[in-house]
mmCIF file of C-alpha atoms in Angstrom:
data_model
loop_
_atom_site.group_PDB
_atom_site.id
_atom_site.type_symbol
_atom_site.label_atom_id
_atom_site.label_comp_id
_atom_site.label_asym_id
_atom_site.label_seq_id
_atom_site.Cartn_x
_atom_site.Cartn_y
_atom_site.Cartn_z
ATOM 1 C CA UNK G 1 -33.866 87.922 -37.101
ATOM 2 C CA UNK G 2 -35.043 92.064 -36.706
ATOM 3 C CA UNK G 3 -33.608 94.321 -39.352
ATOM 4 C CA UNK G 4 -31.551 97.853 -38.564
ATOM 5 C CA UNK G 5 -31.622 100.251 -40.603
ATOM 6 C CA UNK G 6 -29.643 103.218 -38.919
ATOM 7 C CA UNK G 7 -29.583 106.655 -39.872
ATOM 8 C CA UNK G 8 -26.407 109.189 -39.524
ATOM 9 C CA UNK G 9 -28.211 112.250 -39.849
ATOM 10 C CA UNK G 10 -30.598 113.413 -38.128
ATOM 11 C CA UNK G 11 -31.404 116.158 -40.138
ATOM 12 C CA UNK G 12 -34.556 117.135 -42.745
ATOM 13 C CA UNK G 13 -32.762 114.138 -45.214
ATOM 14 C CA UNK G 14 -33.089 111.815 -41.634
ATOM 15 C CA UNK G 15 -35.985 111.979 -40.403
ATOM 16 C CA UNK G 16 -37.763 111.756 -43.721
ATOM 17 C CA UNK G 17 -36.428 108.365 -44.539
ATOM 18 C CA UNK G 18 -37.516 107.389 -40.617
ATOM 19 C CA UNK G 19 -40.737 108.651 -41.065
ATOM 20 C CA UNK G 20 -41.771 107.024 -44.588
ATOM 21 C CA UNK G 21 -40.011 104.184 -43.394
ATOM 22 C CA UNK G 22 -42.821 103.828 -40.330
ATOM 23 C CA UNK G 23 -45.725 105.120 -42.533
ATOM 24 C CA UNK G 24 -44.518 102.121 -45.167
ATOM 25 C CA UNK G 25 -44.793 99.502 -42.611
ATOM 26 C CA UNK G 26 -40.812 99.149 -42.600
ATOM 27 C CA UNK G 27 -41.086 97.184 -38.225
ATOM 28 C CA UNK G 28 -37.196 96.661 -37.671
ATOM 29 C CA UNK G 29 -35.664 98.827 -35.705
ATOM 30 C CA UNK G 30 -34.592 102.607 -36.493
ATOM 31 C CA UNK G 31 -31.699 104.505 -35.197
ATOM 32 C CA UNK G 32 -31.369 108.566 -36.011
ATOM 33 C CA UNK G 33 -28.224 109.484 -35.282
ATOM 34 C CA UNK G 34 -27.716 113.545 -34.489
ATOM 35 C CA UNK G 35 -24.549 115.262 -33.099
ATOM 36 C CA UNK G 36 -26.476 118.045 -31.933
ATOM 37 C CA UNK G 37 -28.026 117.362 -28.618
ATOM 38 C CA UNK G 38 -30.873 118.854 -30.044
ATOM 39 C CA UNK G 39 -34.550 116.879 -31.270
ATOM 40 C CA UNK G 40 -34.154 117.437 -35.016
ATOM 41 C CA UNK G 41 -35.068 120.779 -36.044
ATOM 42 C CA UNK G 42 -34.948 122.699 -39.154
ATOM 43 C CA UNK G 43 -32.673 124.741 -40.955
ATOM 44 C CA UNK G 44 -35.025 127.489 -42.650
ATOM 45 C CA UNK G 45 -36.200 129.679 -40.004
ATOM 46 C CA UNK G 46 -33.199 130.345 -37.871
ATOM 47 C CA UNK G 47 -32.056 133.504 -40.549
ATOM 48 C CA UNK G 48 -35.267 134.399 -41.204
ATOM 49 C CA UNK G 49 -37.764 133.442 -37.649
ATOM 50 C CA UNK G 50 -35.405 132.159 -35.098
ATOM 51 C CA UNK G 51 -33.158 135.831 -35.896
ATOM 52 C CA UNK G 52 -35.717 137.890 -35.793
ATOM 53 C CA UNK G 53 -36.627 136.629 -32.605
ATOM 54 C CA UNK G 54 -40.286 135.667 -33.383
ATOM 55 C CA UNK G 55 -40.410 132.456 -33.026
ATOM 56 C CA UNK G 56 -38.507 129.775 -30.226
ATOM 57 C CA UNK G 57 -36.076 127.971 -31.063
ATOM 58 C CA UNK G 58 -38.892 124.929 -29.718
ATOM 59 C CA UNK G 59 -40.905 125.924 -33.083
ATOM 60 C CA UNK G 60 -38.017 124.541 -35.358
ATOM 61 C CA UNK G 61 -38.460 121.468 -34.280
ATOM 62 C CA UNK G 62 -39.504 119.182 -37.238
ATOM 63 C CA UNK G 63 -41.184 116.471 -34.369
ATOM 64 C CA UNK G 64 -41.600 117.112 -31.098
ATOM 65 C CA UNK G 65 -40.020 114.264 -29.063
ATOM 66 C CA UNK G 66 -43.521 112.235 -28.400
ATOM 67 C CA UNK G 67 -43.624 111.993 -32.246
ATOM 68 C CA UNK G 68 -39.915 109.761 -32.149
ATOM 69 C CA UNK G 69 -41.321 107.420 -28.894
ATOM 70 C CA UNK G 70 -44.690 106.928 -30.711
ATOM 71 C CA UNK G 71 -43.310 105.854 -33.750
ATOM 72 C CA UNK G 72 -39.713 102.984 -31.985
ATOM 73 C CA UNK G 73 -37.197 105.693 -34.056
ATOM 74 C CA UNK G 74 -34.891 105.552 -31.132
ATOM 75 C CA UNK G 75 -32.952 108.781 -31.156
ATOM 76 C CA UNK G 76 -28.704 108.986 -30.473
ATOM 77 C CA UNK G 77 -28.219 112.798 -30.551
ATOM 78 C CA UNK G 78 -25.351 114.608 -29.339
ATOM 79 C CA UNK G 79 -22.480 111.293 -31.208
ATOM 80 C CA UNK G 80 -21.378 111.776 -34.264
ATOM 81 C CA UNK G 81 -20.496 109.859 -36.814
ATOM 82 C CA UNK G 82 -15.907 109.048 -37.500
ATOM 83 C CA UNK G 83 -15.833 105.748 -39.326
ATOM 84 C CA UNK G 84 -17.750 103.689 -41.247
ATOM 85 C CA UNK G 85 -17.233 99.308 -41.399
ATOM 86 C CA UNK G 86 -19.062 98.448 -44.946
ATOM 87 C CA UNK G 87 -17.256 94.920 -44.576
ATOM 88 C CA UNK G 88 -18.744 94.223 -41.026
ATOM 89 C CA UNK G 89 -21.565 96.938 -41.483
ATOM 90 C CA UNK G 90 -20.607 98.988 -38.318
ATOM 91 C CA UNK G 91 -20.541 102.596 -37.319
ATOM 92 C CA UNK G 92 -17.694 104.093 -34.989
ATOM 93 C CA UNK G 93 -18.482 107.091 -32.962
ATOM 94 C CA UNK G 94 -16.528 109.913 -31.131
ATOM 95 C CA UNK G 95 -17.251 108.407 -27.819
ATOM 96 C CA UNK G 96 -15.838 104.959 -29.091
ATOM 97 C CA UNK G 97 -19.246 103.269 -28.823
ATOM 98 C CA UNK G 98 -20.505 101.428 -32.084
ATOM 99 C CA UNK G 99 -23.784 100.430 -34.031
ATOM 100 C CA UNK G 100 -24.596 97.844 -36.205
ATOM 101 C CA UNK G 101 -26.385 98.231 -39.415
ATOM 102 C CA UNK G 102 -28.386 95.980 -42.075
ATOM 103 C CA UNK G 103 -28.999 99.129 -43.915
ATOM 104 C CA UNK G 104 -27.133 102.200 -43.636
ATOM 105 C CA UNK G 105 -28.217 105.767 -44.764
ATOM 106 C CA UNK G 106 -25.779 109.105 -44.776
ATOM 107 C CA UNK G 107 -28.036 111.872 -44.039
ATOM 108 C CA UNK G 108 -24.563 114.154 -42.361
ATOM 109 C CA UNK G 109 -25.850 116.883 -44.735
ATOM 110 C CA UNK G 110 -23.212 119.845 -44.983
ATOM 111 C CA UNK G 111 -20.151 121.751 -43.215
ATOM 112 C CA UNK G 112 -19.327 125.145 -43.250
ATOM 113 C CA UNK G 113 -16.630 126.214 -45.061
ATOM 114 C CA UNK G 114 -14.008 128.648 -42.242
ATOM 115 C CA UNK G 115 -12.722 132.059 -42.824
ATOM 116 C CA UNK G 116 -8.853 131.207 -43.304
ATOM 117 C CA UNK G 117 -7.889 135.215 -42.350
ATOM 118 C CA UNK G 118 -5.764 136.416 -39.044
ATOM 119 C CA UNK G 119 -8.353 137.131 -36.401
ATOM 120 C CA UNK G 120 -11.507 134.703 -37.624
ATOM 121 C CA UNK G 121 -11.329 133.239 -33.937
ATOM 122 C CA UNK G 122 -12.162 136.386 -31.836
ATOM 123 C CA UNK G 123 -15.087 136.503 -29.937
ATOM 124 C CA UNK G 124 -17.723 138.385 -31.969
ATOM 125 C CA UNK G 125 -17.574 135.874 -35.042
ATOM 126 C CA UNK G 126 -20.255 134.009 -35.826
ATOM 127 C CA UNK G 127 -21.451 131.278 -38.586
ATOM 128 C CA UNK G 128 -24.705 130.314 -38.969
ATOM 129 C CA UNK G 129 -25.761 126.682 -39.341
ATOM 130 C CA UNK G 130 -26.554 125.248 -36.284
ATOM 131 C CA UNK G 131 -30.281 126.388 -33.326
ATOM 132 C CA UNK G 132 -26.653 127.484 -30.900
ATOM 133 C CA UNK G 133 -25.803 129.413 -33.399
ATOM 134 C CA UNK G 134 -28.807 131.211 -34.917
ATOM 135 C CA UNK G 135 -29.892 132.523 -31.191
ATOM 136 C CA UNK G 136 -26.361 133.146 -30.407
ATOM 137 C CA UNK G 137 -26.426 135.479 -32.865
ATOM 138 C CA UNK G 138 -30.370 137.004 -32.589
ATOM 139 C CA UNK G 139 -28.636 137.680 -28.564
ATOM 140 C CA UNK G 140 -26.016 140.109 -29.638
ATOM 141 C CA UNK G 141 -28.472 141.881 -32.516
ATOM 142 C CA UNK G 142 -30.111 145.085 -31.575
ATOM 143 C CA UNK G 143 -30.841 148.984 -32.519
ATOM 144 C CA UNK G 144 -27.734 150.671 -33.747
ATOM 145 C CA UNK G 145 -25.250 147.535 -33.494
ATOM 146 C CA UNK G 146 -22.968 146.864 -36.475
ATOM 147 C CA UNK G 147 -23.320 144.304 -38.709
ATOM 148 C CA UNK G 148 -20.486 143.164 -41.228
ATOM 149 C CA UNK G 149 -21.775 140.234 -43.335
ATOM 150 C CA UNK G 150 -19.299 138.096 -45.165
ATOM 151 C CA UNK G 151 -20.689 136.647 -48.179
ATOM 152 C CA UNK G 152 -23.899 137.647 -50.154
ATOM 153 C CA UNK G 153 -25.528 134.423 -51.314
ATOM 154 C CA UNK G 154 -28.353 133.067 -49.118
ATOM 155 C CA UNK G 155 -27.142 132.719 -45.612
ATOM 156 C CA UNK G 156 -25.483 135.808 -46.247
ATOM 157 C CA UNK G 157 -29.030 137.997 -47.752
ATOM 158 C CA UNK G 158 -31.228 136.915 -45.572
ATOM 159 C CA UNK G 159 -29.217 137.603 -42.641
ATOM 160 C CA UNK G 160 -29.585 141.182 -43.840
ATOM 161 C CA UNK G 161 -32.778 141.496 -43.787
ATOM 162 C CA UNK G 162 -33.278 140.050 -40.872
ATOM 163 C CA UNK G 163 -30.639 142.496 -39.125
ATOM 164 C CA UNK G 164 -32.128 145.313 -40.803
ATOM 165 C CA UNK G 165 -35.719 144.089 -39.112
ATOM 166 C CA UNK G 166 -34.026 144.376 -35.888
ATOM 167 C CA UNK G 167 -32.571 148.286 -37.205
ATOM 168 C CA UNK G 168 -29.074 147.132 -37.342
ATOM 169 C CA UNK G 169 -26.219 148.479 -39.857
ATOM 170 C CA UNK G 170 -25.892 146.151 -41.880
ATOM 171 C CA UNK G 171 -22.552 146.055 -44.657
ATOM 172 C CA UNK G 172 -22.794 142.875 -46.648
ATOM 173 C CA UNK G 173 -18.967 141.708 -48.400
ATOM 174 C CA UNK G 174 -18.466 139.823 -51.285
ATOM 175 C CA UNK G 175 -15.812 138.950 -53.491
ATOM 176 C CA UNK G 176 -17.887 138.447 -56.493
ATOM 177 C CA UNK G 177 -19.834 141.122 -58.632
ATOM 178 C CA UNK G 178 -22.541 139.821 -58.031
ATOM 179 C CA UNK G 179 -24.801 138.627 -55.239
ATOM 180 C CA UNK G 180 -26.283 134.662 -54.969
ATOM 181 C CA UNK G 181 -24.344 134.437 -57.855
ATOM 182 C CA UNK G 182 -24.247 130.741 -57.657
ATOM 183 C CA UNK G 183 -27.514 130.046 -57.659
ATOM 184 C CA UNK G 184 -29.726 133.521 -59.241
ATOM 185 C CA UNK G 185 -30.139 134.556 -62.793
ATOM 186 C CA UNK G 186 -28.199 138.014 -63.212
ATOM 187 C CA UNK G 187 -31.798 139.601 -63.368
ATOM 188 C CA UNK G 188 -33.142 138.305 -60.050
ATOM 189 C CA UNK G 189 -30.415 138.748 -58.059
ATOM 190 C CA UNK G 190 -30.374 143.324 -59.350
ATOM 191 C CA UNK G 191 -33.564 143.035 -58.228
ATOM 192 C CA UNK G 192 -32.449 141.744 -54.768
ATOM 193 C CA UNK G 193 -29.452 144.252 -54.161
ATOM 194 C CA UNK G 194 -31.208 147.096 -54.852
ATOM 195 C CA UNK G 195 -34.125 145.993 -52.513
ATOM 196 C CA UNK G 196 -31.685 145.728 -49.950
ATOM 197 C CA UNK G 197 -29.755 148.989 -50.631
ATOM 198 C CA UNK G 198 -33.682 150.443 -50.416
ATOM 199 C CA UNK G 199 -33.797 148.866 -46.664
ATOM 200 C CA UNK G 200 -30.696 150.571 -45.709
ATOM 201 C CA UNK G 201 -28.081 147.622 -46.418
ATOM 202 C CA UNK G 202 -24.228 148.472 -47.676
ATOM 203 C CA UNK G 203 -22.590 146.576 -50.366
ATOM 204 C CA UNK G 204 -18.823 145.884 -50.378
ATOM 205 C CA UNK G 205 -18.739 144.566 -54.032
ATOM 206 C CA UNK G 206 -15.721 142.783 -55.384
ATOM 207 C CA UNK G 207 -14.224 142.898 -51.660
ATOM 208 C CA UNK G 208 -12.009 140.243 -50.437
ATOM 209 C CA UNK G 209 -11.679 140.341 -46.311
ATOM 210 C CA UNK G 210 -7.637 140.610 -45.433
ATOM 211 C CA UNK G 211 -8.326 140.388 -41.730
ATOM 212 C CA UNK G 212 -10.793 140.564 -38.370
ATOM 213 C CA UNK G 213 -9.378 142.951 -36.095
ATOM 214 C CA UNK G 214 -9.865 144.126 -32.061
ATOM 215 C CA UNK G 215 -8.416 143.691 -28.874
ATOM 216 C CA UNK G 216 -11.280 141.413 -26.855
ATOM 217 C CA UNK G 217 -13.528 140.951 -29.445
ATOM 218 C CA UNK G 218 -14.033 141.957 -32.976
ATOM 219 C CA UNK G 219 -13.722 145.506 -33.567
ATOM 220 C CA UNK G 220 -13.095 145.956 -37.465
ATOM 221 C CA UNK G 221 -13.220 144.039 -40.461
ATOM 222 C CA UNK G 222 -9.809 145.027 -43.295
ATOM 223 C CA UNK G 223 -10.604 144.734 -46.756
ATOM 224 C CA UNK G 224 -7.951 143.555 -49.177
ATOM 225 C CA UNK G 225 -7.946 146.911 -50.266
ATOM 226 C CA UNK G 226 -7.144 148.331 -47.261
ATOM 227 C CA UNK G 227 -10.468 149.970 -46.397
ATOM 228 C CA UNK G 228 -11.939 149.324 -42.281
ATOM 229 C CA UNK G 229 -15.348 148.306 -41.802
ATOM 230 C CA UNK G 230 -16.236 148.703 -38.150
ATOM 231 C CA UNK G 231 -18.262 146.184 -36.723
ATOM 232 C CA UNK G 232 -19.332 144.417 -33.279
ATOM 233 C CA UNK G 233 -20.379 141.479 -35.276
ATOM 234 C CA UNK G 234 -19.206 139.963 -38.506
ATOM 235 C CA UNK G 235 -20.919 136.673 -39.342
ATOM 236 C CA UNK G 236 -19.337 134.411 -41.732
ATOM 237 C CA UNK G 237 -21.583 133.150 -45.055
ATOM 238 C CA UNK G 238 -18.448 131.678 -47.521
ATOM 239 C CA UNK G 239 -20.706 128.208 -48.383
ATOM 240 C CA UNK G 240 -20.737 124.490 -47.151
ATOM 241 C CA UNK G 241 -19.668 121.520 -48.366
ATOM 242 C CA UNK G 242 -21.126 118.382 -47.782
ATOM 243 C CA UNK G 243 -19.733 116.201 -44.827
ATOM 244 C CA UNK G 244 -17.685 113.349 -45.705
ATOM 245 C CA UNK G 245 -14.780 113.109 -43.578
ATOM 246 C CA UNK G 246 -16.161 109.847 -41.316
ATOM 247 C CA UNK G 247 -15.536 107.984 -44.620
ATOM 248 C CA UNK G 248 -12.678 107.955 -45.765
ATOM 249 C CA UNK G 249 -11.570 104.183 -45.944
ATOM 250 C CA UNK G 250 -14.788 103.042 -46.532
ATOM 251 C CA UNK G 251 -15.244 102.037 -50.172
ATOM 252 C CA UNK G 252 -17.938 104.553 -50.446
ATOM 253 C CA UNK G 253 -17.741 106.776 -53.627
ATOM 254 C CA UNK G 254 -17.293 109.962 -53.187
ATOM 255 C CA UNK G 255 -16.404 112.618 -55.407
ATOM 256 C CA UNK G 256 -18.044 116.039 -54.204
ATOM 257 C CA UNK G 257 -20.885 114.111 -52.377
ATOM 258 C CA UNK G 258 -21.754 111.215 -51.654
ATOM 259 C CA UNK G 259 -21.912 109.680 -55.636
ATOM 260 C CA UNK G 260 -25.693 108.258 -55.495
ATOM 261 C CA UNK G 261 -28.376 106.515 -58.079
ATOM 262 C CA UNK G 262 -32.199 107.234 -59.240
ATOM 263 C CA UNK G 263 -33.023 105.422 -55.954
ATOM 264 C CA UNK G 264 -30.481 106.607 -53.510
ATOM 265 C CA UNK G 265 -28.110 104.283 -53.142
ATOM 266 C CA UNK G 266 -24.210 104.612 -53.494
ATOM 267 C CA UNK G 267 -21.853 102.403 -55.218
ATOM 268 C CA UNK G 268 -22.226 99.194 -51.963
ATOM 269 C CA UNK G 269 -25.433 97.409 -51.236
ATOM 270 C CA UNK G 270 -27.110 98.278 -48.194
ATOM 271 C CA UNK G 271 -25.789 101.954 -48.324
ATOM 272 C CA UNK G 272 -27.897 104.688 -49.318
ATOM 273 C CA UNK G 273 -27.218 108.670 -49.228
ATOM 274 C CA UNK G 274 -29.888 111.569 -48.766
ATOM 275 C CA UNK G 275 -30.401 114.876 -48.399
ATOM 276 C CA UNK G 276 -26.820 117.950 -48.629
ATOM 277 C CA UNK G 277 -24.197 114.997 -48.334
ATOM 278 C CA UNK G 278 -25.872 113.735 -51.811
ATOM 279 C CA UNK G 279 -24.577 114.215 -55.422
ATOM 280 C CA UNK G 280 -26.646 112.963 -58.392
ATOM 281 C CA UNK G 281 -28.202 113.194 -61.118
ATOM 282 C CA UNK G 282 -31.201 114.163 -62.769
ATOM 283 C CA UNK G 283 -33.381 113.755 -65.612
ATOM 284 C CA UNK G 284 -34.317 117.113 -66.241
ATOM 285 C CA UNK G 285 -30.776 118.254 -65.032
ATOM 286 C CA UNK G 286 -27.235 118.152 -66.960
ATOM 287 C CA UNK G 287 -24.251 116.746 -64.956
ATOM 288 C CA UNK G 288 -23.788 115.443 -61.286
ATOM 289 C CA UNK G 289 -25.092 118.075 -58.251
ATOM 290 C CA UNK G 290 -25.574 118.903 -54.945
ATOM 291 C CA UNK G 291 -28.582 120.211 -53.945
ATOM 292 C CA UNK G 292 -28.768 121.885 -50.952
ATOM 293 C CA UNK G 293 -32.372 122.182 -50.388
ATOM 294 C CA UNK G 294 -34.941 121.246 -47.897
ATOM 295 C CA UNK G 295 -36.963 119.207 -50.817
ATOM 296 C CA UNK G 296 -34.079 117.629 -52.347
ATOM 297 C CA UNK G 297 -33.885 116.385 -48.574
ATOM 298 C CA UNK G 298 -37.324 115.446 -48.720
ATOM 299 C CA UNK G 299 -37.319 113.868 -51.632
ATOM 300 C CA UNK G 300 -34.569 111.687 -51.505
ATOM 301 C CA UNK G 301 -35.646 111.093 -47.394
ATOM 302 C CA UNK G 302 -38.866 109.657 -49.441
ATOM 303 C CA UNK G 303 -36.874 107.458 -51.758
ATOM 304 C CA UNK G 304 -34.230 105.753 -49.927
ATOM 305 C CA UNK G 305 -37.039 104.736 -47.599
ATOM 306 C CA UNK G 306 -39.086 103.004 -50.644
ATOM 307 C CA UNK G 307 -35.689 101.008 -51.759
ATOM 308 C CA UNK G 308 -35.263 99.998 -48.568
ATOM 309 C CA UNK G 309 -38.942 98.443 -48.385
ATOM 310 C CA UNK G 310 -38.189 96.807 -51.795
ATOM 311 C CA UNK G 311 -40.357 99.278 -53.646
ATOM 312 C CA UNK G 312 -38.534 100.874 -57.412
ATOM 313 C CA UNK G 313 -39.166 104.426 -57.153
ATOM 314 C CA UNK G 314 -36.877 106.872 -58.397
ATOM 315 C CA UNK G 315 -36.175 110.604 -57.927
ATOM 316 C CA UNK G 316 -37.955 112.715 -61.008
ATOM 317 C CA UNK G 317 -39.307 115.477 -58.897
ATOM 318 C CA UNK G 318 -37.991 119.133 -59.941
ATOM 319 C CA UNK G 319 -35.714 120.810 -57.846
ATOM 320 C CA UNK G 320 -36.688 123.893 -56.255
ATOM 321 C CA UNK G 321 -35.505 126.408 -53.843
ATOM 322 C CA UNK G 322 -36.393 129.568 -51.901
ATOM 323 C CA UNK G 323 -35.750 132.351 -49.987
ATOM 324 C CA UNK G 324 -37.279 135.103 -48.129
ATOM 325 C CA UNK G 325 -35.946 138.687 -47.862
ATOM 326 C CA UNK G 326 -37.953 140.991 -46.745
ATOM 327 C CA UNK G 327 -41.375 141.288 -48.600
ATOM 328 C CA UNK G 328 -40.037 139.175 -50.972
ATOM 329 C CA UNK G 329 -40.809 135.604 -51.371
ATOM 330 C CA UNK G 330 -38.096 134.341 -53.965
ATOM 331 C CA UNK G 331 -38.550 130.806 -55.939
ATOM 332 C CA UNK G 332 -36.865 129.012 -58.044
ATOM 333 C CA UNK G 333 -37.022 125.493 -59.755
ATOM 334 C CA UNK G 334 -34.633 124.038 -62.191
ATOM 335 C CA UNK G 335 -30.928 124.471 -62.633
ATOM 336 C CA UNK G 336 -29.724 126.624 -65.677
ATOM 337 C CA UNK G 337 -27.613 125.337 -67.909
ATOM 338 C CA UNK G 338 -24.718 127.305 -69.726
ATOM 339 C CA UNK G 339 -24.987 128.702 -72.943
ATOM 340 C CA UNK G 340 -28.991 129.105 -71.977
ATOM 341 C CA UNK G 341 -30.938 132.439 -73.248
ATOM 342 C CA UNK G 342 -32.644 133.924 -70.187
ATOM 343 C CA UNK G 343 -36.249 135.964 -70.820
ATOM 344 C CA UNK G 344 -37.570 138.620 -68.120
ATOM 345 C CA UNK G 345 -41.154 138.838 -67.414
ATOM 346 C CA UNK G 346 -42.407 141.520 -65.326
ATOM 347 C CA UNK G 347 -45.445 141.399 -62.823
ATOM 348 C CA UNK G 348 -46.931 144.756 -62.817
ATOM 349 C CA UNK G 349 -49.236 143.043 -60.469
ATOM 350 C CA UNK G 350 -47.182 142.448 -57.861
ATOM 351 C CA UNK G 351 -44.412 144.050 -58.965
ATOM 352 C CA UNK G 352 -42.495 141.229 -58.962
ATOM 353 C CA UNK G 353 -40.215 139.360 -62.350
ATOM 354 C CA UNK G 354 -39.613 135.990 -63.299
ATOM 355 C CA UNK G 355 -36.656 135.491 -65.023
ATOM 356 C CA UNK G 356 -36.590 131.897 -67.469
ATOM 357 C CA UNK G 357 -33.724 130.093 -68.422
ATOM 358 C CA UNK G 358 -34.245 128.105 -72.358
ATOM 359 C CA UNK G 359 -32.615 126.172 -74.735
ATOM 360 C CA UNK G 360 -34.334 125.918 -77.772
ATOM 361 C CA UNK G 361 -37.934 125.520 -76.512
ATOM 362 C CA UNK G 362 -37.112 124.426 -73.957
ATOM 363 C CA UNK G 363 -37.029 125.712 -70.060
ATOM 364 C CA UNK G 364 -34.402 124.684 -67.365
ATOM 365 C CA UNK G 365 -35.075 127.078 -65.023
ATOM 366 C CA UNK G 366 -37.489 129.208 -63.435
ATOM 367 C CA UNK G 367 -36.654 132.272 -60.874
ATOM 368 C CA UNK G 368 -39.340 134.224 -59.569
ATOM 369 C CA UNK G 369 -39.801 136.812 -57.287
ATOM 370 C CA UNK G 370 -43.644 137.393 -55.649
ATOM 371 C CA UNK G 371 -44.814 135.770 -59.330
ATOM 372 C CA UNK G 372 -45.642 132.346 -57.871
ATOM 373 C CA UNK G 373 -47.661 131.128 -60.624
ATOM 374 C CA UNK G 374 -45.252 131.750 -63.128
ATOM 375 C CA UNK G 375 -43.289 130.170 -60.964
ATOM 376 C CA UNK G 376 -45.876 127.326 -60.765
ATOM 377 C CA UNK G 377 -46.409 126.753 -64.317
ATOM 378 C CA UNK G 378 -42.611 126.944 -65.401
ATOM 379 C CA UNK G 379 -42.199 124.002 -62.500
ATOM 380 C CA UNK G 380 -44.913 122.084 -64.109
ATOM 381 C CA UNK G 381 -42.900 123.637 -67.852
ATOM 382 C CA UNK G 382 -39.591 121.617 -66.990
ATOM 383 C CA UNK G 383 -40.711 118.870 -65.606
ATOM 384 C CA UNK G 384 -43.287 117.755 -68.650
ATOM 385 C CA UNK G 385 -40.405 119.372 -71.331
ATOM 386 C CA UNK G 386 -42.950 121.132 -72.641
ATOM 387 C CA UNK G 387 -41.915 123.302 -75.795
ATOM 388 C CA UNK G 388 -42.054 127.254 -74.792
ATOM 389 C CA UNK G 389 -40.396 130.601 -77.133
ATOM 390 C CA UNK G 390 -38.709 133.384 -75.601
ATOM 391 C CA UNK G 391 -41.673 135.332 -76.634
ATOM 392 C CA UNK G 392 -44.464 133.577 -74.783
ATOM 393 C CA UNK G 393 -42.137 134.135 -71.198
ATOM 394 C CA UNK G 394 -41.995 137.425 -71.278
ATOM 395 C CA UNK G 395 -45.299 138.578 -72.206
ATOM 396 C CA UNK G 396 -46.722 138.829 -69.141
ATOM 397 C CA UNK G 397 -50.343 138.387 -70.164
ATOM 398 C CA UNK G 398 -49.944 135.022 -72.319
ATOM 399 C CA UNK G 399 -50.847 132.904 -70.095
ATOM 400 C CA UNK G 400 -48.289 129.857 -69.861
ATOM 401 C CA UNK G 401 -51.156 127.490 -68.347
ATOM 402 C CA UNK G 402 -51.964 126.891 -72.433
ATOM 403 C CA UNK G 403 -48.322 125.034 -72.841
ATOM 404 C CA UNK G 404 -49.235 122.650 -70.437
#
């Protein structure tokens, strides 16, 4: 009997599973299900090159359509999974069709958090997750456009940088006292905040949105303080959460995400998960984590394919993340732990810096701006659990490679 692998979710993780299966010699049927009508694409360029109108949408494709045809990967586009019967081993879709499987791979990624205030449904209020949303937002940004960004995280700051490149007036509204507080160490956050201000971005920190207002489309953002910010366009970037709704009642264990082991297996046989939708433990991390990154999606996609092929590969790659804002490239590896000491290391050559998160002599995280050598060595130090001192990390003239 021909084996069938059903991959639900056609983003980076899902495509990687399909590619790795074929590269590994899998000769069964592969179906790749995507809720968007587009050929699977990568998301990072949406808030950068696509928004700045430097790339056409087609350039974001992970593989051309012909690739899937040549490798006998059945693309099922424009449909969403709504339920899974793990006993009967089949998935139901929103068009009332079904697909059966021998192995199911959950790669449905994340869904956006929505802004729960009056006026959030006005025309001109945008989100940025899909290529269609990126193109819609790009079409509204031009010189002089007043853009209000709600949320000073990754996506908010990347959109701010792109909008300033288009000569828009940009306001960033952040509820906390630090940009990128969920992910960036204070020294890195301060560096980015200063750079955005130097490029003309106006920040409203410790500010909550009370309502959005306008007649035919959005015209202003009113803060809880009573302050009003005029806006032609509002972009909401208030985070994401794993897309788990279709798994209700399936018996698949979910907490913040689908819980998986080191081989990306769920608690049920023949059910795997990869990418943003997963929650995992990791040998260099403390506790359970949902990792929203291209690296995690690719790494887990390869691990899932190996498991289906009967191999014993395990996920041990050090998690890493990146962002580009203006002429700064932010690179991050590992996850800082509670109680860590933060050590800053300047980079006189580039004007950048690194911040290391260390506990005792164990490095748990490195975050670098325009300091790729520090980042790469830091990533290796984390992977090898190499002993390092705060003094060595702080001295930009000390060659960290000596510790490997």
